[in-house]
Coordinates of C-alpha atoms in Angstrom, one line a residue:
M1 CA -30.0 -110.4 -56.1
S2 CA -27.9 -113.3 -54.9
G3 CA -27.5 -114.2 -51.2
Q4 CA -23.7 -113.9 -51.5
Y5 CA -23.9 -110.4 -52.7
A6 CA -26.3 -109.5 -49.8
R7 CA -24.1 -111.1 -47.2
T8 CA -20.9 -109.4 -48.6
K9 CA -22.7 -106.1 -48.7
A10 CA -24.0 -106.5 -45.1
A11 CA -20.5 -107.3 -43.8
L12 CA -19.0 -104.3 -45.7
L13 CA -21.6 -102.0 -44.2
R14 CA -20.7 -103.3 -40.8
Y15 CA -16.9 -102.7 -41.3
L16 CA -17.6 -99.2 -42.6
G17 CA -19.6 -98.5 -39.5
E18 CA -16.7 -99.7 -37.3
I19 CA -14.3 -97.5 -39.3
G20 CA -16.5 -94.6 -38.6
E21 CA -16.5 -95.4 -34.9
I22 CA -12.7 -95.4 -34.9
A23 CA -12.7 -92.0 -36.7
G24 CA -15.1 -90.6 -34.1
N25 CA -12.9 -91.9 -31.3
L26 CA -9.9 -90.1 -32.8
E27 CA -12.0 -86.9 -33.2
R28 CA -11.7 -87.1 -37.0
G29 CA -15.3 -85.9 -37.7
E30 CA -14.7 -85.5 -41.4
L31 CA -13.6 -89.1 -41.8
A32 CA -16.5 -90.3 -39.7
A33 CA -18.9 -88.3 -41.9
Y34 CA -17.2 -89.7 -45.0
S35 CA -17.5 -93.3 -43.8
A36 CA -21.2 -92.6 -43.1
A37 CA -21.7 -91.2 -46.6
V38 CA -20.0 -94.3 -48.2
Q39 CA -22.4 -96.5 -46.1
L40 CA -25.4 -94.5 -47.3
N41 CA -24.3 -94.7 -50.9
L42 CA -23.8 -98.4 -50.7
R43 CA -27.1 -98.9 -49.0
N44 CA -29.0 -96.8 -51.6
D45 CA -26.9 -97.8 -54.6
K46 CA -29.2 -97.9 -57.6
F47 CA -28.9 -100.2 -60.6
H48 CA -31.2 -99.1 -63.5
L49 CA -32.7 -102.3 -64.9
V50 CA -35.0 -101.1 -67.7
V51 CA -37.7 -103.2 -69.3
L52 CA -38.0 -102.5 -73.0
G53 CA -39.9 -103.7 -76.0
Q54 CA -42.6 -103.0 -78.5
F55 CA -46.2 -102.4 -77.2
K56 CA -48.2 -105.4 -76.2
R57 CA -45.3 -107.7 -75.6
G58 CA -46.3 -108.2 -71.9
K59 CA -43.7 -105.9 -70.2
T60 CA -46.1 -104.8 -67.5
T61 CA -47.2 -108.3 -66.8
F62 CA -43.6 -109.4 -66.6
I63 CA -42.8 -106.8 -64.0
N64 CA -45.9 -107.7 -62.0
A65 CA -44.6 -111.3 -62.1
L66 CA -41.2 -110.3 -60.7
L67 CA -43.0 -108.5 -57.9
G68 CA -45.6 -111.2 -57.3
E69 CA -48.5 -108.8 -57.4
N70 CA -50.6 -106.8 -59.9
I71 CA -49.0 -103.5 -59.0
L72 CA -48.9 -102.0 -62.5
P73 CA -52.1 -101.7 -64.5
T74 CA -52.6 -103.9 -67.6
A75 CA -55.1 -103.8 -70.4
V76 CA -55.9 -105.0 -73.9
V77 CA -55.0 -101.8 -75.6
P78 CA -51.5 -100.2 -75.7
L79 CA -51.4 -98.8 -72.2
T80 CA -48.3 -97.5 -70.5
S81 CA -47.5 -94.0 -71.6
I82 CA -45.2 -92.7 -68.7
V83 CA -41.9 -94.1 -67.4
T84 CA -42.6 -95.8 -64.1
L85 CA -39.7 -96.5 -61.6
L86 CA -40.1 -99.1 -58.9
E87 CA -37.7 -99.2 -55.9
Y88 CA -37.6 -100.9 -52.6
G89 CA -39.6 -99.4 -49.7
S90 CA -41.0 -100.8 -46.4
S91 CA -44.5 -99.9 -47.6
V92 CA -46.3 -99.1 -50.8
R93 CA -46.0 -95.5 -51.9
V94 CA -46.7 -93.9 -55.2
E95 CA -45.2 -90.5 -56.0
V96 CA -46.0 -88.6 -59.3
S97 CA -43.4 -86.1 -60.5
F98 CA -44.6 -83.4 -62.9
L99 CA -42.7 -81.4 -65.5
D100 CA -43.2 -78.2 -63.5
G101 CA -41.3 -79.7 -60.5
R102 CA -44.2 -80.7 -58.3
N103 CA -44.3 -84.1 -56.5
V104 CA -47.6 -85.5 -55.4
T105 CA -48.3 -88.7 -53.5
V106 CA -51.4 -90.6 -54.8
P107 CA -53.1 -93.9 -53.8
L108 CA -52.0 -97.0 -55.8
S109 CA -55.6 -97.3 -57.0
E110 CA -55.2 -94.1 -58.9
L111 CA -51.9 -95.1 -60.7
D112 CA -53.7 -95.7 -64.0
Q113 CA -54.8 -92.1 -64.1
Y114 CA -51.2 -91.0 -64.6
V115 CA -49.3 -93.7 -66.4
T116 CA -51.8 -95.0 -69.0
E117 CA -52.8 -93.6 -72.3
E118 CA -56.5 -93.8 -71.3
G119 CA -56.0 -92.0 -68.0
N120 CA -53.4 -89.5 -69.3
P121 CA -53.8 -89.2 -73.1
Q122 CA -50.6 -88.0 -74.7
N123 CA -49.4 -86.9 -71.3
S124 CA -51.9 -84.1 -71.0
K125 CA -51.3 -84.0 -67.2
Q126 CA -47.6 -83.2 -67.9
V127 CA -46.2 -86.1 -65.8
R128 CA -42.4 -86.5 -65.8
H129 CA -42.4 -89.9 -64.3
V130 CA -44.0 -92.0 -61.5
R131 CA -41.9 -93.6 -58.6
I132 CA -43.3 -96.5 -56.7
S133 CA -41.9 -97.8 -53.5
Y134 CA -42.8 -101.5 -52.9
P135 CA -41.5 -104.1 -50.3
S136 CA -40.3 -106.7 -52.8
P137 CA -37.1 -108.6 -52.1
Y138 CA -36.4 -108.4 -55.8
L139 CA -36.0 -104.6 -55.4
Q140 CA -33.5 -104.8 -52.5
D141 CA -29.8 -104.1 -52.9
G142 CA -30.4 -101.1 -55.0
V143 CA -32.3 -102.5 -58.0
L144 CA -34.4 -99.8 -59.7
L145 CA -36.8 -101.5 -62.0
I146 CA -38.2 -99.3 -64.8
D147 CA -41.3 -99.9 -66.9
T148 CA -41.2 -98.0 -70.2
P149 CA -43.9 -97.2 -72.7
G150 CA -43.9 -99.5 -75.7
V151 CA -42.1 -98.3 -78.8
G152 CA -43.8 -98.5 -82.2
S153 CA -47.3 -97.8 -80.9
I154 CA -49.6 -95.2 -82.6
Y155 CA -48.7 -92.8 -79.8
Q156 CA -45.5 -91.0 -80.8
N157 CA -45.1 -89.4 -77.4
N158 CA -44.9 -93.0 -75.9
T159 CA -41.9 -93.9 -78.1
D160 CA -40.3 -90.5 -77.3
E161 CA -40.6 -91.2 -73.5
T162 CA -38.7 -94.5 -73.9
Y163 CA -36.0 -93.0 -76.0
R164 CA -35.4 -90.2 -73.5
Y165 CA -34.8 -92.7 -70.8
L166 CA -32.2 -94.8 -72.7
P167 CA -29.2 -92.9 -71.4
L168 CA -29.9 -94.1 -67.9
V169 CA -29.9 -97.8 -68.8
D170 CA -27.4 -100.0 -66.9
A171 CA -28.9 -103.3 -68.1
A172 CA -31.9 -103.9 -70.3
I173 CA -34.5 -106.6 -70.4
F174 CA -36.0 -106.7 -73.9
L175 CA -39.3 -108.6 -74.3
L176 CA -40.3 -110.3 -77.5
S177 CA -43.5 -112.2 -78.0
A178 CA -43.9 -115.8 -79.1
D179 CA -47.3 -115.1 -80.7
Q180 CA -45.8 -112.5 -83.1
P181 CA -42.6 -112.7 -85.1
I182 CA -39.9 -110.1 -84.4
S183 CA -40.9 -106.9 -86.2
Q184 CA -38.9 -104.4 -88.2
A185 CA -39.7 -101.7 -85.6
E186 CA -38.2 -104.0 -82.9
V187 CA -35.1 -104.5 -85.1
E188 CA -34.7 -100.8 -85.5
F189 CA -35.2 -100.1 -81.8
L190 CA -32.6 -102.8 -80.9
N191 CA -30.1 -101.2 -83.2
N192 CA -30.6 -97.9 -81.4
I193 CA -30.3 -99.2 -77.9
K194 CA -27.4 -101.6 -78.1
E195 CA -24.8 -98.8 -77.5
Y196 CA -26.4 -97.9 -74.2
A197 CA -26.8 -101.0 -72.1
Q198 CA -23.9 -102.9 -70.6
K199 CA -26.0 -106.0 -70.9
T200 CA -29.3 -106.8 -72.7
F201 CA -31.3 -109.9 -71.6
F202 CA -33.8 -111.2 -74.2
I203 CA -37.1 -112.8 -73.2
L204 CA -39.4 -114.5 -75.5
N205 CA -42.7 -114.0 -73.6
K206 CA -46.0 -115.9 -74.0
I207 CA -44.1 -119.0 -74.7
D208 CA -47.0 -121.0 -73.3
Y209 CA -48.7 -120.3 -76.6
L210 CA -46.2 -122.8 -78.2
A211 CA -45.1 -126.3 -77.5
G212 CA -42.4 -128.8 -78.6
A213 CA -40.9 -128.1 -82.0
D214 CA -42.8 -124.8 -82.5
R215 CA -41.2 -123.4 -79.3
S216 CA -37.7 -124.4 -80.5
R217 CA -38.3 -123.0 -83.9
A218 CA -39.5 -119.7 -82.4
L219 CA -36.4 -119.4 -80.2
D220 CA -34.1 -120.2 -83.1
F221 CA -35.8 -117.6 -85.3
V222 CA -35.3 -114.9 -82.7
V223 CA -31.6 -115.8 -82.3
K224 CA -31.1 -115.8 -86.0
T225 CA -32.9 -112.5 -86.5
L226 CA -30.9 -110.9 -83.7
H227 CA -27.7 -112.1 -85.4
D228 CA -28.6 -111.2 -89.0
K229 CA -30.5 -107.9 -88.4
V230 CA -28.9 -106.5 -85.3
G231 CA -25.4 -108.0 -85.2
W232 CA -25.7 -109.8 -81.8
T233 CA -23.8 -113.0 -81.6
G234 CA -24.0 -115.7 -78.9
V235 CA -27.4 -114.4 -77.7
K236 CA -29.3 -116.4 -75.1
V237 CA -33.1 -116.0 -75.4
F238 CA -35.1 -117.0 -72.3
P239 CA -38.5 -118.6 -73.0
L240 CA -40.9 -117.3 -70.4
S241 CA -44.6 -117.0 -69.6
A242 CA -45.1 -113.8 -67.6
R243 CA -48.8 -114.6 -67.1
R244 CA -48.1 -118.1 -65.8
A245 CA -45.3 -116.8 -63.5
L246 CA -47.6 -114.2 -62.0
E247 CA -50.4 -116.7 -61.5
G248 CA -47.9 -119.1 -59.9
R249 CA -46.5 -116.5 -57.5
Q250 CA -50.0 -115.4 -56.5
A251 CA -51.2 -118.9 -55.9
G252 CA -48.0 -120.1 -54.2
R253 CA -47.5 -122.8 -56.8
E254 CA -43.9 -123.6 -57.2
D255 CA -44.6 -126.0 -60.1
M256 CA -46.3 -123.2 -62.1
L257 CA -43.5 -120.8 -61.3
V258 CA -40.8 -123.3 -62.6
D259 CA -42.9 -124.1 -65.6
S260 CA -43.1 -120.4 -66.5
G261 CA -39.3 -120.1 -66.9
L262 CA -39.0 -117.2 -64.5
P263 CA -36.6 -118.8 -62.0
E264 CA -34.0 -119.6 -64.7
F265 CA -34.0 -116.0 -65.9
S266 CA -33.9 -114.6 -62.3
S267 CA -30.9 -116.8 -61.6
E268 CA -29.0 -115.5 -64.6
L269 CA -29.9 -111.9 -63.8
A270 CA -28.7 -112.3 -60.2
T271 CA -25.4 -113.7 -61.4
F272 CA -24.9 -110.7 -63.6
L273 CA -25.8 -108.2 -60.9
L274 CA -23.3 -109.9 -58.6
Q275 CA -20.4 -110.5 -60.9
E276 CA -20.5 -107.5 -63.3
K277 CA -22.2 -104.8 -61.2
G278 CA -22.2 -105.9 -57.6
R279 CA -18.5 -106.6 -57.3
A280 CA -17.7 -103.2 -58.8
V281 CA -20.0 -101.5 -56.3
L282 CA -18.6 -103.5 -53.3
A283 CA -15.0 -103.0 -54.4
A284 CA -15.5 -99.2 -54.8
A285 CA -16.9 -99.0 -51.2
A286 CA -14.1 -101.2 -49.8
G287 CA -11.6 -99.0 -51.5
K288 CA -13.0 -95.9 -49.9
G289 CA -12.9 -97.8 -46.6
H290 CA -9.2 -98.5 -47.1
S291 CA -8.6 -94.8 -47.9
V292 CA -10.2 -93.8 -44.5
L293 CA -8.1 -96.4 -42.7
R294 CA -4.9 -95.1 -44.3
E295 CA -5.8 -91.6 -43.1
L296 CA -6.5 -92.9 -39.6
R297 CA -3.3 -94.9 -39.5
S298 CA -1.3 -91.8 -40.5
G299 CA -3.0 -89.8 -37.8
V300 CA -2.4 -92.4 -35.1
K301 CA 1.3 -92.7 -36.0
L302 CA 1.6 -88.9 -36.1
E303 CA 0.2 -88.5 -32.6
L304 CA 2.4 -91.3 -31.3
G305 CA 5.4 -89.5 -32.8
A306 CA 4.3 -86.2 -31.3
L307 CA 3.9 -87.7 -27.9
S308 CA 7.5 -88.9 -28.0
T309 CA 8.9 -85.4 -29.0
P310 CA 10.2 -83.1 -26.3
L311 CA 7.7 -80.2 -25.5
D312 CA 9.9 -77.3 -26.6
E313 CA 10.8 -79.0 -29.8
L314 CA 7.2 -79.8 -30.5
V315 CA 6.1 -76.2 -30.1
G316 CA 8.7 -75.0 -32.5
K317 CA 7.8 -77.5 -35.1
I318 CA 4.1 -76.6 -34.9
Q319 CA 5.0 -72.9 -35.6
L320 CA 7.1 -73.9 -38.5
F321 CA 4.2 -76.1 -39.9
D322 CA 1.8 -73.2 -39.6
R323 CA 4.1 -70.8 -41.6
M324 CA 4.5 -73.4 -44.3
V325 CA 0.8 -74.0 -44.6
Q326 CA 0.2 -70.3 -45.4
E327 CA 2.6 -70.4 -48.3
L328 CA 1.2 -73.6 -49.7
E329 CA -2.4 -72.2 -49.5
Q330 CA -1.5 -69.4 -51.8
E331 CA 0.1 -71.8 -54.3
Q332 CA -3.1 -73.9 -54.2
Q333 CA -5.2 -70.9 -55.1
D334 CA -2.9 -70.2 -58.1
N335 CA -3.3 -73.8 -59.3
A336 CA -7.1 -73.3 -59.3
Y337 CA -6.8 -70.4 -61.8
L338 CA -4.5 -72.5 -64.0
L339 CA -7.0 -75.3 -64.0
R340 CA -9.8 -73.0 -65.2
G341 CA -7.6 -71.8 -68.1
E342 CA -6.7 -75.4 -69.1
L343 CA -10.4 -76.3 -69.1
D344 CA -11.2 -73.4 -71.4
R345 CA -8.6 -74.5 -73.8
L346 CA -10.0 -78.1 -73.8
F347 CA -13.5 -76.7 -74.6
A348 CA -12.0 -74.7 -77.5
R349 CA -10.4 -77.8 -78.9
L350 CA -13.7 -79.7 -78.5
E351 CA -15.6 -77.0 -80.3
E352 CA -13.0 -77.1 -83.2
E353 CA -13.5 -80.9 -83.5
I354 CA -17.3 -80.7 -83.5
K355 CA -17.2 -77.9 -86.2
R356 CA -14.8 -79.9 -88.3
F357 CA -17.0 -83.0 -88.1
Q358 CA -20.1 -81.1 -88.9
E359 CA -18.6 -79.5 -92.0
E360 CA -16.9 -82.7 -93.3
Q361 CA -20.0 -84.8 -92.8
Y362 CA -22.3 -82.2 -94.4
Y363 CA -20.1 -82.3 -97.5
R364 CA -19.7 -86.1 -97.5
I365 CA -23.4 -86.8 -96.9
T366 CA -24.8 -84.3 -99.4
R367 CA -22.4 -85.8 -102.1
Q368 CA -23.6 -89.3 -101.3
L369 CA -27.3 -88.1 -101.3
E370 CA -26.8 -86.4 -104.6
E371 CA -25.6 -89.6 -106.2
F372 CA -28.5 -91.5 -104.6
Y373 CA -30.9 -88.8 -105.9
R374 CA -29.6 -89.2 -109.5
Q375 CA -29.9 -93.0 -109.3
N376 CA -33.5 -92.9 -108.0
R377 CA -35.1 -90.0 -109.9
V378 CA -37.2 -92.5 -111.8
F379 CA -39.4 -92.9 -108.7
G380 CA -42.4 -90.6 -108.1
A381 CA -41.9 -87.5 -105.9
R382 CA -43.4 -89.0 -102.8
A383 CA -41.4 -92.3 -103.0
L384 CA -38.2 -90.4 -103.8
L385 CA -38.6 -88.1 -100.8
E386 CA -39.2 -91.0 -98.5
Q387 CA -36.2 -92.9 -99.8
L388 CA -33.9 -89.8 -99.6
E389 CA -35.0 -89.2 -96.0
A390 CA -34.3 -92.8 -95.1
E391 CA -30.9 -92.7 -96.7
L392 CA -30.1 -89.4 -95.0
Y393 CA -30.8 -90.9 -91.5
R394 CA -28.8 -94.0 -92.4
L395 CA -25.8 -91.9 -93.3
L396 CA -26.2 -89.7 -90.2
S397 CA -26.5 -92.7 -87.9
Q398 CA -23.4 -94.3 -89.4
A399 CA -21.4 -91.1 -89.2
F400 CA -22.2 -90.4 -85.5
A401 CA -21.8 -94.1 -84.6
E402 CA -18.2 -94.1 -86.0
W403 CA -17.3 -90.6 -84.7
Q404 CA -18.6 -90.7 -81.1
P405 CA -16.3 -93.4 -79.7
E406 CA -13.3 -91.6 -81.2
L407 CA -14.4 -88.3 -79.7
E408 CA -15.1 -90.0 -76.4
K409 CA -11.6 -91.4 -76.3
T410 CA -10.0 -88.1 -77.3
V411 CA -11.9 -86.1 -74.7
N412 CA -11.3 -88.6 -72.0
E413 CA -7.6 -88.7 -72.8
S414 CA -7.3 -84.9 -72.9
Y415 CA -9.2 -84.5 -69.7
N416 CA -7.2 -87.2 -67.9
R417 CA -3.9 -85.7 -69.0
L418 CA -5.1 -82.3 -67.8
V419 CA -6.2 -83.4 -64.3
A420 CA -3.2 -85.7 -64.0
R421 CA -1.0 -82.6 -64.2
F422 CA -3.0 -81.0 -61.4
V423 CA -2.9 -84.2 -59.3
Q424 CA 0.9 -83.9 -59.5
K425 CA 0.7 -80.2 -58.5
A426 CA -1.5 -81.1 -55.6
N427 CA 0.6 -84.0 -54.5
R428 CA 3.7 -81.7 -54.6
L429 CA 2.0 -79.4 -52.1
I430 CA 0.8 -82.3 -49.9
Q431 CA 4.2 -83.9 -50.2
Q432 CA 5.8 -80.9 -48.6
L433 CA 3.4 -81.4 -45.7
V434 CA 4.4 -85.1 -45.7
E435 CA 8.1 -84.3 -45.7
Q436 CA 7.7 -81.7 -43.0
S437 CA 5.7 -84.1 -40.8
A438 CA 8.2 -86.9 -41.6
S439 CA 11.1 -84.7 -40.6
I440 CA 9.5 -84.2 -37.2
F441 CA 8.0 -87.6 -36.4
Q442 CA 9.1 -90.0 -39.2
V443 CA 5.5 -90.8 -40.3
Q444 CA 3.8 -90.6 -43.7
V445 CA 0.7 -88.6 -44.6
A446 CA -1.5 -89.9 -47.4
G447 CA -1.3 -88.0 -50.7
F448 CA -3.9 -87.5 -53.4
S449 CA -3.1 -90.0 -56.1
S450 CA -6.4 -90.9 -57.8
V451 CA -7.7 -89.4 -61.1
D452 CA -11.5 -89.7 -61.5
A453 CA -12.6 -90.5 -65.1
L454 CA -14.8 -88.2 -67.0
T455 CA -18.3 -88.6 -65.7
A456 CA -20.6 -90.6 -68.0
E457 CA -23.9 -90.2 -66.2
T458 CA -25.6 -88.2 -69.0
R459 CA -24.6 -90.7 -71.7
L460 CA -25.5 -89.1 -75.0
Y461 CA -28.1 -90.5 -77.4
Y462 CA -28.9 -89.4 -80.9
K463 CA -32.3 -89.0 -82.5
F464 CA -32.7 -88.3 -86.2
G465 CA -35.9 -86.9 -87.8
N466 CA -38.9 -85.0 -86.7
D467 CA -41.8 -86.4 -84.7
A468 CA -43.8 -86.5 -87.9
S469 CA -42.6 -87.5 -91.4
L470 CA -41.3 -84.9 -93.7
L471 CA -44.4 -85.6 -95.9
A472 CA -46.9 -84.9 -93.2
Q473 CA -48.7 -81.6 -93.8
D474 CA -45.9 -80.8 -96.3
P475 CA -46.4 -78.5 -99.3
L476 CA -44.4 -81.1 -101.3
Q477 CA -47.0 -83.7 -100.6
V478 CA -49.6 -81.5 -102.2
G479 CA -47.2 -80.4 -105.0
A480 CA -46.6 -84.0 -105.9
L481 CA -50.1 -84.1 -107.2
F482 CA -49.9 -81.0 -109.4
L483 CA -46.4 -79.8 -110.1
P484 CA -44.3 -81.2 -112.9
R485 CA -41.2 -83.3 -112.1
W486 CA -38.8 -80.7 -113.3
V487 CA -40.2 -78.3 -110.6
L488 CA -40.5 -80.9 -107.8
G489 CA -37.0 -82.3 -108.3
P490 CA -35.1 -79.2 -107.1
L491 CA -37.6 -78.6 -104.3
I492 CA -37.0 -82.2 -103.0
W493 CA -33.3 -81.9 -103.3
G494 CA -33.3 -78.5 -101.5
R495 CA -35.4 -79.9 -98.7
I496 CA -33.1 -82.9 -98.1
K497 CA -30.0 -80.6 -98.0
R498 CA -31.6 -78.4 -95.5
Q499 CA -32.7 -81.4 -93.5
A500 CA -29.1 -82.7 -93.5
L501 CA -27.8 -79.4 -92.2
R502 CA -30.5 -79.3 -89.4
E503 CA -29.9 -82.8 -88.3
L504 CA -26.1 -82.4 -88.1
D505 CA -26.5 -79.1 -86.2
K506 CA -29.1 -80.6 -83.8
N507 CA -27.1 -83.7 -82.9
C508 CA -23.8 -81.9 -82.9
G509 CA -25.5 -79.6 -80.4
R510 CA -26.3 -82.7 -78.3
V511 CA -22.6 -83.7 -78.4
R512 CA -21.5 -80.3 -77.4
Y513 CA -23.9 -80.0 -74.5
D514 CA -23.2 -83.5 -73.3
Y515 CA -19.4 -83.1 -73.2
L516 CA -19.5 -79.6 -71.8
E517 CA -21.8 -80.7 -69.0
R518 CA -19.7 -83.8 -68.3
V519 CA -16.3 -82.1 -68.3
E520 CA -17.6 -79.2 -66.2
K521 CA -19.1 -81.6 -63.6
S522 CA -16.0 -83.8 -63.6
A523 CA -13.7 -80.9 -63.3
R524 CA -15.8 -79.3 -60.5
E525 CA -15.8 -82.5 -58.5
F526 CA -12.1 -82.9 -59.1
K527 CA -11.2 -79.4 -58.0
E528 CA -13.3 -79.8 -54.9
A529 CA -11.6 -83.1 -54.1
L530 CA -8.2 -81.4 -54.5
E531 CA -9.1 -78.6 -52.2
E532 CA -10.8 -80.9 -49.7
K533 CA -7.8 -83.2 -49.6
F534 CA -5.4 -80.3 -48.9
R535 CA -7.7 -78.9 -46.3
Q536 CA -8.1 -82.3 -44.6
V537 CA -4.3 -82.9 -44.5
V538 CA -3.7 -79.5 -43.0
D539 CA -6.5 -79.6 -40.5
S540 CA -6.0 -83.2 -39.4
T541 CA -2.2 -82.7 -39.0
R542 CA -2.8 -79.5 -37.0
Q543 CA -5.5 -81.2 -34.9
V544 CA -3.2 -84.1 -34.0
L545 CA -0.3 -81.8 -33.2
S546 CA -2.4 -79.6 -31.0
R547 CA -3.9 -82.5 -29.2
A548 CA -0.5 -84.0 -28.6
L549 CA 0.7 -80.7 -27.2
S550 CA -2.2 -80.6 -24.8
E551 CA -1.6 -84.2 -23.8
K552 CA 2.1 -83.6 -23.1
E553 CA 1.1 -80.8 -20.6
K554 CA -0.9 -83.4 -18.6
G555 CA 2.2 -85.4 -17.5
E556 CA 4.0 -88.6 -18.3
H557 CA 1.3 -90.9 -16.7
Y558 CA -1.3 -89.6 -19.1
I559 CA 1.1 -89.8 -22.0
G560 CA 1.8 -93.4 -21.3
R561 CA -1.9 -94.3 -21.1
R562 CA -2.6 -92.5 -24.3
K563 CA 0.1 -94.3 -26.1
Q564 CA -1.4 -97.6 -25.1
E565 CA -4.8 -96.5 -26.4
L566 CA -3.3 -95.4 -29.7
A567 CA -1.4 -98.7 -30.1
S568 CA -4.7 -100.6 -29.6
L569 CA -6.4 -98.4 -32.2
L570 CA -3.6 -99.1 -34.6
Q571 CA -4.2 -102.8 -34.2
Q572 CA -7.9 -102.4 -34.8
I573 CA -7.2 -100.4 -38.0
D574 CA -4.8 -103.1 -39.3
A575 CA -7.4 -105.8 -38.5
L576 CA -10.1 -103.9 -40.4
S577 CA -7.8 -103.4 -43.4
S578 CA -7.2 -107.2 -43.5
A579 CA -10.9 -107.9 -43.2
L580 CA -11.7 -105.7 -46.2
D581 CA -9.1 -107.4 -48.3
E582 CA -10.4 -110.9 -47.3
L583 CA -14.0 -109.8 -47.9
L584 CA -13.5 -109.2 -51.6
A585 CA -10.9 -111.9 -52.2
V586 CA -11.6 -113.8 -55.4
P587 CA -10.8 -117.5 -55.3
E588 CA -10.3 -119.7 -58.3
S589 CA -14.1 -120.1 -58.8
G590 CA -14.3 -116.4 -59.7
Q591 CA -16.8 -115.7 -56.9
P592 CA -16.2 -113.4 -54.0
G593 CA -14.7 -115.0 -50.9
S594 CA -16.9 -116.0 -48.0
V595 CA -17.7 -113.4 -45.5
P596 CA -15.0 -113.4 -42.8
D597 CA -15.8 -113.5 -39.2
R598 CA -15.7 -110.2 -37.4
P599 CA -12.0 -109.5 -36.7
A600 CA -11.1 -110.2 -33.1
A601 CA -9.4 -106.9 -32.8
V602 CA -12.5 -105.1 -33.8
A603 CA -15.0 -107.0 -31.7
G604 CA -15.5 -104.5 -28.9
K605 CA -16.4 -100.9 -28.5
W606 CA -13.4 -98.6 -28.3

């Protein structure tokens, strides 16, 4: 990660800590806790950087080169069989997570017994994944580096493990090898993954095997293949020798490290993490800091106004406020029931859309397969079945690839329209609190104006076909040797139609489950946010009014001193708000601004 990102993040964490201190000083425990949670999330923010590629392309050696040590086991045979996650830790720690929910800490020397095909054949030990903590600067700032099993090996479960992890990809590093031309299996895999990663970096590993014109031709061939076969344009392929990079880092040889090509790639990756991921993370945390500051500013102004209100008038206004809150709480409960009903209607519309797609695609695909079947009946039964299966999966992939973005847009728009209505309802309730407070003290209380997008953390993937071919242990395989063509033809056609129905049903089920989970999770978080916002406005307003009432009973001298304290806090809040703005300012260069000095108004303890 870049030094600028680290410096900006450190400054932001410091400001969030100072915001929390102000919240504590004002007895706003919920805002202090919120600031602490934002700091924790920023500190622990994870960016899933997944290393992918066919087996024996040097993925594990590449990761060891990044870390500078032989942490992950390497061997001559296809090795990695379990997803391995590497994250920053002050010391080395290996934790094995099993499918039954157990977590066991093991020595690093025993790692190969869980993640390799030799030590854990076909995952006989039922390992879910392995998590390694390691004190590498490369893993700081939330980078979660993930080693995946190679696709296209003889071990089907290895390929499945990699596919299952694709939905979590934030960025991918795809390794190719200079000693082997890009394979059809790699082309197919790249076509499958390109919808998941925001960014894919391509590395041509083992470049030290080639020199001069041969190296240039190999790079040009990879770029052309990625364009012609996968549809990637403007791709940059990094020549790299993972072996030489690892040797250079272990020997402390800067010349070997530079010659390996690793520094150039690392610089490009750091720029991406800062500009396309890092800025978004920092901006989100700064935005939350601003939200807390707005709440604190409102509270300070409210208390100042209350301290300036005559005692008898203040008591009457507090009683009026309490009666109004009781009425608004009942209206809020009514809105929660309405939200549930709207969600049920959204699910019903989603179910109708999935059912329509499934029926339409079954009709379309079987018609196209029927024509394909007629045109290719001259082939033998085995070849015909293989070609029909391949055509079926091509048509299915095309159908889902075209439909899913449209469905995503439709569901997002429907969901956002739905929650926007309830944001308006919630804001009307809060606005009544605002107006009541404003009528007393001429201050504003922050409303609830944000609409969170539909959560995308599950990020759907499709998978067509069984683990084994349709022909494996299939009666048709035996029948192809003995049965006449006029008997086999209808059997083959019937099998393909049933397979089309199963594949549509299976993957539409994935769609259904994915969206139901995402909408439910998003709506649950949204509802909780609405309720929490209402409760916070009520509680914080009541708390400020009660404190002001208590303070007024202490006499004018105390009131004057408290007003001075609040005025000072207001200055500190404004200074922090300006500091947050300056921290993420983007000059003409497109890079974040330099880290500002600590604001003078925030320099001391309060």
